[in-house]
PDB file of C-alpha atoms in Angstrom:
ATOM      1  CA  MET A  21      76.405 175.306 -29.239  1.00 65.00           C
ATOM      2  CA  ILE A  22      76.327 176.537 -25.666  1.00 68.00           C
ATOM      3  CA  THR A  23      72.979 176.823 -24.009  1.00 70.00           C
ATOM      4  CA  ALA A  24      72.008 180.347 -22.799  1.00 71.00           C
ATOM      5  CA  PRO A  25      75.313 181.913 -23.908  1.00 75.00           C
ATOM      6  CA  HIS A  26      74.461 185.334 -22.484  1.00 71.00           C
ATOM      7  CA  ILE A  27      74.214 183.875 -18.951  1.00 75.00           C
ATOM      8  CA  PHE A  28      77.082 181.466 -19.532  1.00 76.00           C
ATOM      9  CA  TYR A  29      79.596 184.138 -20.593  1.00 78.00           C
ATOM     10  CA  LEU A  30      78.406 186.648 -17.965  1.00 79.00           C
ATOM     11  CA  THR A  31      78.937 184.033 -15.289  1.00 80.00           C
ATOM     12  CA  LYS A  32      82.454 183.173 -16.620  1.00 78.00           C
ATOM     13  CA  LYS A  33      83.341 186.857 -16.757  1.00 82.00           C
ATOM     14  CA  THR A  34      82.307 187.425 -13.102  1.00 81.00           C
ATOM     15  CA  LYS A  35      84.163 184.263 -11.965  1.00 81.00           C
ATOM     16  CA  GLY A  36      80.969 182.472 -11.013  1.00 83.00           C
ATOM     17  CA  LYS A  37      80.761 178.693 -11.131  1.00 88.00           C
ATOM     18  CA  ILE A  38      78.738 177.049 -13.914  1.00 89.00           C
ATOM     19  CA  ILE A  39      77.434 173.624 -12.919  1.00 92.00           C
ATOM     20  CA  VAL A  40      75.690 171.717 -15.673  1.00 93.00           C
ATOM     21  CA  ILE A  41      73.332 168.840 -14.899  1.00 93.00           C
ATOM     22  CA  ASP A  42      72.483 166.930 -17.990  1.00 93.00           C
ATOM     23  CA  SER A  43      72.147 163.246 -18.984  1.00 92.00           C
ATOM     24  CA  LEU A  44      73.877 164.143 -22.223  1.00 91.00           C
ATOM     25  CA  TYR A  45      77.439 165.430 -22.507  1.00 94.00           C
ATOM     26  CA  THR A  46      76.961 168.636 -24.468  1.00 90.00           C
ATOM     27  CA  GLU A  47      79.033 171.633 -25.492  1.00 90.00           C
ATOM     28  CA  THR A  48      77.631 173.475 -22.436  1.00 88.00           C
ATOM     29  CA  ALA A  49      78.665 170.558 -20.206  1.00 91.00           C
ATOM     30  CA  ARG A  50      82.135 170.528 -21.762  1.00 92.00           C
ATOM     31  CA  ASN A  51      82.629 174.216 -20.942  1.00 90.00           C
ATOM     32  CA  ALA A  52      81.164 174.032 -17.387  1.00 91.00           C
ATOM     33  CA  ASP A  53      83.232 174.165 -14.186  1.00 93.00           C
ATOM     34  CA  ILE A  54      81.407 171.159 -12.844  1.00 95.00           C
ATOM     35  CA  TYR A  55      79.414 168.556 -14.803  1.00 96.00           C
ATOM     36  CA  ILE A  56      76.918 166.215 -13.185  1.00 98.00           C
ATOM     37  CA  GLN A  57      75.523 163.408 -15.385  1.00 97.00           C
ATOM     38  CA  PRO A  58      72.377 161.745 -13.921  1.00 97.00           C
ATOM     39  CA  LYS A  59      70.815 158.777 -15.567  1.00 97.00           C
ATOM     40  CA  PHE A  60      68.212 159.784 -18.108  1.00 93.00           C
ATOM     41  CA  GLY A  61      64.940 160.582 -16.445  1.00 91.00           C
ATOM     42  CA  SER A  62      66.267 160.717 -12.931  1.00 95.00           C
ATOM     43  CA  ASP A  63      66.496 164.518 -12.557  1.00 94.00           C
ATOM     44  CA  ILE A  64      63.497 164.600 -10.241  1.00 96.00           C
ATOM     45  CA  PHE A  65      65.184 162.250  -7.785  1.00 98.00           C
ATOM     46  CA  LEU A  66      68.298 164.430  -7.774  1.00 98.00           C
ATOM     47  CA  ALA A  67      66.143 167.553  -7.093  1.00 97.00           C
ATOM     48  CA  LEU A  68      64.295 165.888  -4.183  1.00 98.00           C
ATOM     49  CA  GLY A  69      67.510 164.496  -2.815  1.00 98.00           C
ATOM     50  CA  ILE A  70      69.172 167.894  -2.900  1.00 98.00           C
ATOM     51  CA  ALA A  71      66.153 169.394  -1.130  1.00 98.00           C
ATOM     52  CA  ASN A  72      66.284 166.737   1.516  1.00 99.00           C
ATOM     53  CA  TYR A  73      69.997 167.145   1.966  1.00 99.00           C
ATOM     54  CA  LEU A  74      69.541 170.982   2.314  1.00 98.00           C
ATOM     55  CA  ILE A  75      66.853 170.416   4.961  1.00 98.00           C
ATOM     56  CA  GLN A  76      68.550 167.662   6.943  1.00 98.00           C
ATOM     57  CA  ASN A  77      71.844 169.570   7.097  1.00 98.00           C
ATOM     58  CA  GLU A  78      70.089 172.829   8.066  1.00 98.00           C
ATOM     59  CA  LEU A  79      71.318 174.634   4.955  1.00 98.00           C
ATOM     60  CA  CYS A  80      67.875 176.229   4.374  1.00 97.00           C
ATOM     61  CA  ASP A  81      66.824 179.786   5.081  1.00 96.00           C
ATOM     62  CA  LYS A  82      64.412 179.193   7.883  1.00 96.00           C
ATOM     63  CA  GLU A  83      63.201 182.799   7.997  1.00 97.00           C
ATOM     64  CA  PHE A  84      62.337 182.752   4.302  1.00 95.00           C
ATOM     65  CA  ILE A  85      60.624 179.413   4.614  1.00 96.00           C
ATOM     66  CA  GLU A  86      58.498 180.515   7.554  1.00 96.00           C
ATOM     67  CA  LYS A  87      57.504 183.693   5.742  1.00 95.00           C
ATOM     68  CA  HIS A  88      56.914 182.465   2.250  1.00 93.00           C
ATOM     69  CA  ILE A  89      56.409 178.708   2.074  1.00 92.00           C
ATOM     70  CA  PHE A  90      53.116 177.019   2.756  1.00 93.00           C
ATOM     71  CA  GLY A  91      53.234 173.252   3.389  1.00 96.00           C
ATOM     72  CA  PHE A  92      56.948 172.989   4.241  1.00 97.00           C
ATOM     73  CA  GLU A  93      56.518 170.354   6.981  1.00 97.00           C
ATOM     74  CA  GLU A  94      54.472 168.154   4.661  1.00 97.00           C
ATOM     75  CA  PHE A  95      57.106 168.615   1.901  1.00 97.00           C
ATOM     76  CA  LYS A  96      59.899 167.748   4.335  1.00 98.00           C
ATOM     77  CA  ARG A  97      58.055 164.633   5.456  1.00 98.00           C
ATOM     78  CA  ARG A  98      57.389 163.447   1.907  1.00 98.00           C
ATOM     79  CA  ILE A  99      60.934 163.881   0.644  1.00 98.00           C
ATOM     80  CA  SER A 100      62.659 162.321   3.709  1.00 98.00           C
ATOM     81  CA  LYS A 101      63.250 158.995   1.937  1.00 98.00           C
ATOM     82  CA  PHE A 102      65.402 160.715  -0.684  1.00 98.00           C
ATOM     83  CA  THR A 103      68.702 160.310   1.191  1.00 99.00           C
ATOM     84  CA  VAL A 104      71.928 160.957  -0.590  1.00 99.00           C
ATOM     85  CA  ASP A 105      72.718 157.181  -0.802  1.00 99.00           C
ATOM     86  CA  TYR A 106      69.243 156.388  -2.221  1.00 99.00           C
ATOM     87  CA  VAL A 107      69.406 159.229  -4.717  1.00 99.00           C
ATOM     88  CA  SER A 108      72.868 158.094  -5.743  1.00 99.00           C
ATOM     89  CA  GLU A 109      71.432 154.585  -6.560  1.00 99.00           C
ATOM     90  CA  LEU A 110      68.597 156.151  -8.580  1.00 98.00           C
ATOM     91  CA  THR A 111      70.681 158.715 -10.480  1.00 98.00           C
ATOM     92  CA  GLY A 112      74.078 157.043 -10.827  1.00 98.00           C
ATOM     93  CA  ILE A 113      75.707 160.151  -9.344  1.00 98.00           C
ATOM     94  CA  PRO A 114      78.288 159.499  -6.581  1.00 98.00           C
ATOM     95  CA  PRO A 115      77.073 160.573  -3.072  1.00 99.00           C
ATOM     96  CA  GLU A 116      79.970 163.000  -2.649  1.00 98.00           C
ATOM     97  CA  GLN A 117      79.124 164.785  -5.866  1.00 98.00           C
ATOM     98  CA  ILE A 118      75.508 165.179  -4.711  1.00 98.00           C
ATOM     99  CA  LYS A 119      76.636 166.631  -1.343  1.00 98.00           C
ATOM    100  CA  ASP A 120      79.216 168.919  -2.994  1.00 98.00           C
ATOM    101  CA  PHE A 121      76.616 170.322  -5.353  1.00 97.00           C
ATOM    102  CA  ALA A 122      74.078 170.936  -2.542  1.00 98.00           C
ATOM    103  CA  GLU A 123      76.658 172.688  -0.452  1.00 97.00           C
ATOM    104  CA  ILE A 124      77.888 174.847  -3.341  1.00 96.00           C
ATOM    105  CA  TYR A 125      74.349 175.734  -4.173  1.00 94.00           C
ATOM    106  CA  ALA A 126      73.558 176.608  -0.500  1.00 95.00           C
ATOM    107  CA  TYR A 127      76.697 178.668   0.231  1.00 94.00           C
ATOM    108  CA  GLU A 128      77.838 180.302  -3.021  1.00 89.00           C
ATOM    109  CA  LYS A 129      75.465 183.137  -3.794  1.00 81.00           C
ATOM    110  CA  PRO A 130      74.063 184.647  -5.821  1.00 80.00           C
ATOM    111  CA  SER A 131      73.049 181.645  -7.766  1.00 83.00           C
ATOM    112  CA  ILE A 132      70.387 180.716 -10.255  1.00 81.00           C
ATOM    113  CA  ILE A 133      68.876 177.579 -11.687  1.00 84.00           C
ATOM    114  CA  PHE A 134      68.321 177.905 -15.411  1.00 80.00           C
ATOM    115  CA  ILE A 135      66.575 175.112 -17.264  1.00 82.00           C
ATOM    116  CA  GLY A 136      65.718 174.835 -20.894  1.00 74.00           C
ATOM    117  CA  TYR A 137      62.724 173.580 -22.807  1.00 72.00           C
ATOM    118  CA  GLY A 138      63.662 169.932 -23.206  1.00 75.00           C
ATOM    119  CA  LEU A 139      63.458 168.862 -19.574  1.00 77.00           C
ATOM    120  CA  GLN A 140      59.697 168.988 -19.362  1.00 73.00           C
ATOM    121  CA  ARG A 141      59.131 167.348 -22.777  1.00 76.00           C
ATOM    122  CA  ARG A 142      59.241 163.818 -21.482  1.00 79.00           C
ATOM    123  CA  PHE A 143      57.010 161.672 -19.318  1.00 82.00           C
ATOM    124  CA  GLY A 144      57.017 163.178 -15.837  1.00 83.00           C
ATOM    125  CA  GLY A 145      58.819 166.326 -17.013  1.00 85.00           C
ATOM    126  CA  GLY A 146      56.359 168.718 -15.523  1.00 86.00           C
ATOM    127  CA  GLU A 147      56.826 167.171 -12.090  1.00 92.00           C
ATOM    128  CA  THR A 148      60.579 167.388 -12.537  1.00 91.00           C
ATOM    129  CA  VAL A 149      60.447 171.061 -13.395  1.00 90.00           C
ATOM    130  CA  ARG A 150      58.243 171.653 -10.352  1.00 92.00           C
ATOM    131  CA  ALA A 151      60.690 169.826  -8.062  1.00 93.00           C
ATOM    132  CA  ILE A 152      63.663 171.705  -9.317  1.00 93.00           C
ATOM    133  CA  SER A 153      61.853 175.019  -9.013  1.00 91.00           C
ATOM    134  CA  LEU A 154      61.440 174.527  -5.304  1.00 94.00           C
ATOM    135  CA  LEU A 155      65.184 174.479  -4.559  1.00 95.00           C
ATOM    136  CA  PRO A 156      65.714 178.332  -4.668  1.00 94.00           C
ATOM    137  CA  ALA A 157      62.992 178.867  -2.043  1.00 94.00           C
ATOM    138  CA  LEU A 158      64.715 176.511   0.398  1.00 96.00           C
ATOM    139  CA  ILE A 159      67.813 178.628   0.418  1.00 95.00           C
ATOM    140  CA  GLY A 160      65.917 181.904   0.377  1.00 93.00           C
ATOM    141  CA  LEU A 161      66.406 182.928  -3.193  1.00 88.00           C
ATOM    142  CA  HIS A 162      63.570 184.989  -4.468  1.00 79.00           C
ATOM    143  CA  ARG A 163      63.628 184.671  -8.257  1.00 78.00           C
ATOM    144  CA  GLY A 164      66.315 182.014  -8.335  1.00 78.00           C
ATOM    145  CA  PHE A 165      64.718 179.798 -10.969  1.00 78.00           C
ATOM    146  CA  TYR A 166      64.533 180.583 -14.653  1.00 74.00           C
ATOM    147  CA  TYR A 167      62.896 178.629 -17.396  1.00 71.00           C
ATOM    148  CA  SER A 168      63.714 179.412 -20.942  1.00 68.00           C
ATOM    149  CA  ASN A 169      61.639 178.172 -23.782  1.00 57.00           C
ATOM    150  CA  THR A 170      61.486 181.027 -26.224  1.00 56.00           C
ATOM    151  CA  ASP A 171      64.253 179.687 -28.457  1.00 54.00           C
ATOM    152  CA  SER A 172      62.615 176.280 -28.664  1.00 48.00           C
ATOM    153  CA  LEU A 173      59.282 177.563 -29.881  1.00 49.00           C
ATOM    154  CA  ASN A 174      58.543 179.240 -33.169  1.00 54.00           C
ATOM    155  CA  ILE A 175      56.978 182.324 -31.433  1.00 50.00           C
ATOM    156  CA  ASN A 176      56.073 185.343 -33.547  1.00 57.00           C
ATOM    157  CA  PHE A 177      57.094 187.981 -31.051  1.00 54.00           C
ATOM    158  CA  ASP A 178      56.261 190.763 -33.499  1.00 62.00           C
ATOM    159  CA  TYR A 179      52.623 189.546 -33.575  1.00 56.00           C
ATOM    160  CA  ILE A 180      52.431 189.230 -29.815  1.00 53.00           C
ATOM    161  CA  MET A 181      53.648 192.781 -29.361  1.00 58.00           C
ATOM    162  CA  GLY A 182      51.021 194.081 -31.789  1.00 62.00           C
ATOM    163  CA  GLY A 183      53.250 194.336 -34.887  1.00 63.00           C
ATOM    164  CA  PHE A 184      50.142 193.389 -36.983  1.00 57.00           C
ATOM    165  CA  LEU A 185      48.119 196.329 -35.886  1.00 61.00           C
ATOM    166  CA  GLY A 186      47.638 199.007 -38.550  1.00 62.00           C
ATOM    167  CA  LYS A 187      48.775 196.696 -41.398  1.00 63.00           C
ATOM    168  CA  PRO A 188      46.392 196.115 -44.245  1.00 61.00           C
ATOM    169  CA  SER A 189      44.481 192.946 -44.118  1.00 60.00           C
ATOM    170  CA  ARG A 190      42.000 191.273 -46.444  1.00 62.00           C
ATOM    171  CA  ILE A 191      38.527 190.687 -45.110  1.00 60.00           C
ATOM    172  CA  ILE A 192      36.729 187.716 -46.609  1.00 62.00           C
ATOM    173  CA  PRO A 193      32.910 188.083 -46.587  1.00 58.00           C
TER     174      PRO A 193
END
């Protein structure tokens, strides 16, 4: 099963690149244009390394950062140790593949990052999601990060939208 098929097929139809980053080789990874396989649990290091690479190589949107990002200099200082070589050691991803991804992400627009529900379901997952969600801002993409979890939860959308209103109910005294 392909994750987010609506986005996947629309991207294919418009000749966009689909890059899948996943520790597991899935059907989505098999159908991607580029597949990057980090060691399990190392996604946060990859995100911070990509952020550092974008900053160090001046691939960021400086105007967007100045206008919309608070604490950029502190962030830049804190992630400076996440060099491509260090991130390669932590993730098992070759340095050239990290650089190539960062450059594709910086130059080929429009682009989005779309993550599913599973990423944040492990220890440190919330921090990983936060690190990944910072990347679009660095390259000036407003709304460039999407987080889908509706398929993973048993959400009663009819109820949320008021579908229960006006239906008979039994009141227990």
